[in-house]
């Protein structure tokens, strides 16, 4: 899933939650879609941060779903929705960040779209 909270008054925080590595399962992708919509429609939210939990950003595709029937929202439209956001979206990356366009393992940092 993806948990939505509001911090510092105007920042929407979307936390990827899928132990052990916050992989992009169908539920996580749906959670990001839902929480993005919620944050974008909230006038008090001026910017968004997407983060992982427990010192891991994201392990990429959820390997437990390999070989099963695809469900949930596809990834590419989700990425496009984030890139087209009317509010700035920052990824707060800690630890592993794996996925469609590359992989990294770092200490901490952030990228913006
Ligand atoms: C439209 C649907 C698809 C959306 C996604 C789009 C597709 C993008 C392409 C990709 O994302 S390809 C990349 C897929 N990811 C991987 O192949 C990651 C494989 N895992 C690793 O490389 C490592 O496990 C790690 C993430 C670097 C962590 O290494 P570490 O040494 O810290 O821990 P491990 O002992 O290896 O693993 C711990 C624990 O986590 C489980 N696990 C690891 N990766 C995943 C994953 N991607 N999904 C689900 N579970 C994962 C691993 O099985 C271990 O579990 P255990 O129960 O403790 O044995």
mmCIF file of C-alpha atoms and ligand atoms in Angstrom, residues 18-26 29 56 58-66 70-76 96 98-102 105, ligand 1:
data_model
loop_
_atom_site.group_PDB
_atom_site.id
_atom_site.type_symbol
_atom_site.label_atom_id
_atom_site.label_comp_id
_atom_site.label_asym_id
_atom_site.label_seq_id
_atom_site.Cartn_x
_atom_site.Cartn_y
_atom_site.Cartn_z
ATOM 1 C CA UNK A 18 5.376 -3.177 1.155
ATOM 2 C CA UNK A 19 7.858 -5.095 3.307
ATOM 3 C CA UNK A 20 10.531 -6.203 2.994
ATOM 4 C CA UNK A 21 11.712 -3.819 0.217
ATOM 5 C CA UNK A 22 8.648 -1.659 -0.647
ATOM 6 C CA UNK A 23 8.372 -3.294 -4.072
ATOM 7 C CA UNK A 24 5.893 -1.934 -6.605
ATOM 8 C CA UNK A 25 3.099 -4.457 -6.129
ATOM 9 C CA UNK A 26 -0.359 -3.875 -7.591
ATOM 10 C CA UNK A 29 0.817 1.195 -7.467
ATOM 11 C CA UNK A 56 14.718 1.284 1.703
ATOM 12 C CA UNK A 58 11.949 0.639 -3.457
ATOM 13 C CA UNK A 59 13.037 -2.799 -4.673
ATOM 14 C CA UNK A 60 11.432 -2.317 -8.116
ATOM 15 C CA UNK A 61 8.861 -4.770 -9.433
ATOM 16 C CA UNK A 62 7.455 -7.097 -6.792
ATOM 17 C CA UNK A 63 9.091 -10.391 -7.691
ATOM 18 C CA UNK A 64 6.360 -12.259 -5.778
ATOM 19 C CA UNK A 65 3.946 -11.221 -8.547
ATOM 20 C CA UNK A 66 6.112 -12.561 -11.358
ATOM 21 C CA UNK A 70 -1.203 -8.658 -14.037
ATOM 22 C CA UNK A 71 -3.490 -6.563 -11.882
ATOM 23 C CA UNK A 72 -3.552 -3.002 -10.655
ATOM 24 C CA UNK A 73 -2.538 0.102 -12.563
ATOM 25 C CA UNK A 74 0.338 -0.179 -15.056
ATOM 26 C CA UNK A 75 3.544 1.614 -14.157
ATOM 27 C CA UNK A 76 4.121 3.895 -17.142
ATOM 28 C CA UNK A 96 17.938 0.733 -2.546
ATOM 29 C CA UNK A 98 15.441 -0.224 -8.244
ATOM 30 C CA UNK A 99 13.077 -0.049 -11.147
ATOM 31 C CA UNK A 100 12.273 0.455 -14.770
ATOM 32 C CA UNK A 101 14.929 2.940 -15.771
ATOM 33 C CA UNK A 102 17.855 2.051 -13.598
ATOM 34 C CA UNK A 105 22.122 2.140 -3.918
HETATM 35 C C1 LIG B 1 3.455 -3.144 -14.163
HETATM 36 C C2 LIG B 1 4.005 -3.971 -13.074
HETATM 37 C C3 LIG B 1 5.463 -3.855 -12.906
HETATM 38 C C4 LIG B 1 5.841 -2.570 -12.228
HETATM 39 C C5 LIG B 1 7.328 -2.467 -12.094
HETATM 40 C C6 LIG B 1 7.985 -2.170 -13.394
HETATM 41 C C7 LIG B 1 9.128 -3.069 -13.649
HETATM 42 C C8 LIG B 1 10.294 -2.655 -13.487
HETATM 43 C C9 LIG B 1 11.401 -3.587 -13.725
HETATM 44 C C10 LIG B 1 12.027 -3.902 -12.415
HETATM 45 O O1 LIG B 1 11.715 -3.351 -11.402
HETATM 46 S S1 LIG B 1 13.196 -5.067 -12.482
HETATM 47 C C11 LIG B 1 13.738 -5.065 -10.775
HETATM 48 C C12 LIG B 1 12.969 -6.021 -9.924
HETATM 49 N N1 LIG B 1 13.614 -6.037 -8.668
HETATM 50 C C13 LIG B 1 14.573 -6.907 -8.419
HETATM 51 O O2 LIG B 1 14.941 -7.750 -9.216
HETATM 52 C C14 LIG B 1 15.189 -6.762 -7.051
HETATM 53 C C15 LIG B 1 15.754 -8.066 -6.604
HETATM 54 N N2 LIG B 1 16.252 -7.887 -5.255
HETATM 55 C C16 LIG B 1 17.476 -7.455 -4.993
HETATM 56 O O3 LIG B 1 18.279 -7.131 -5.843
HETATM 57 C C17 LIG B 1 17.864 -7.426 -3.542
HETATM 58 O O4 LIG B 1 17.010 -8.297 -2.849
HETATM 59 C C18 LIG B 1 17.786 -6.012 -2.917
HETATM 60 C C19 LIG B 1 16.434 -5.318 -3.185
HETATM 61 C C20 LIG B 1 18.927 -5.151 -3.478
HETATM 62 C C21 LIG B 1 17.956 -6.129 -1.378
HETATM 63 O O5 LIG B 1 19.120 -6.868 -1.116
HETATM 64 P P1 LIG B 1 19.429 -7.278 0.387
HETATM 65 O O6 LIG B 1 20.720 -8.036 0.343
HETATM 66 O O7 LIG B 1 19.363 -6.097 1.268
HETATM 67 O O8 LIG B 1 18.235 -8.229 0.832
HETATM 68 P P2 LIG B 1 17.832 -9.679 0.294
HETATM 69 O O9 LIG B 1 18.248 -10.680 1.317
HETATM 70 O O10 LIG B 1 18.274 -9.896 -1.108
HETATM 71 O O11 LIG B 1 16.223 -9.575 0.250
HETATM 72 C C22 LIG B 1 15.518 -9.357 1.470
HETATM 73 C C23 LIG B 1 14.098 -9.846 1.298
HETATM 74 O O12 LIG B 1 13.457 -9.022 0.334
HETATM 75 C C24 LIG B 1 12.868 -9.857 -0.684
HETATM 76 N N3 LIG B 1 12.862 -9.096 -1.929
HETATM 77 C C25 LIG B 1 13.924 -8.569 -2.552
HETATM 78 N N4 LIG B 1 13.564 -7.923 -3.658
HETATM 79 C C26 LIG B 1 12.220 -8.055 -3.762
HETATM 80 C C27 LIG B 1 11.262 -7.602 -4.718
HETATM 81 N N5 LIG B 1 11.612 -6.861 -5.773
HETATM 82 N N6 LIG B 1 9.977 -7.917 -4.507
HETATM 83 C C28 LIG B 1 9.599 -8.656 -3.424
HETATM 84 N N7 LIG B 1 10.478 -9.106 -2.481
HETATM 85 C C29 LIG B 1 11.769 -8.824 -2.655
HETATM 86 C C30 LIG B 1 13.763 -11.069 -0.718
HETATM 87 O O13 LIG B 1 13.073 -12.136 -1.307
HETATM 88 C C31 LIG B 1 14.033 -11.266 0.754
HETATM 89 O O14 LIG B 1 12.879 -11.862 1.315
HETATM 90 P P3 LIG B 1 13.051 -12.987 2.450
HETATM 91 O O15 LIG B 1 11.638 -13.384 2.762
HETATM 92 O O16 LIG B 1 13.718 -12.293 3.599
HETATM 93 O O17 LIG B 1 13.862 -14.077 1.860
#
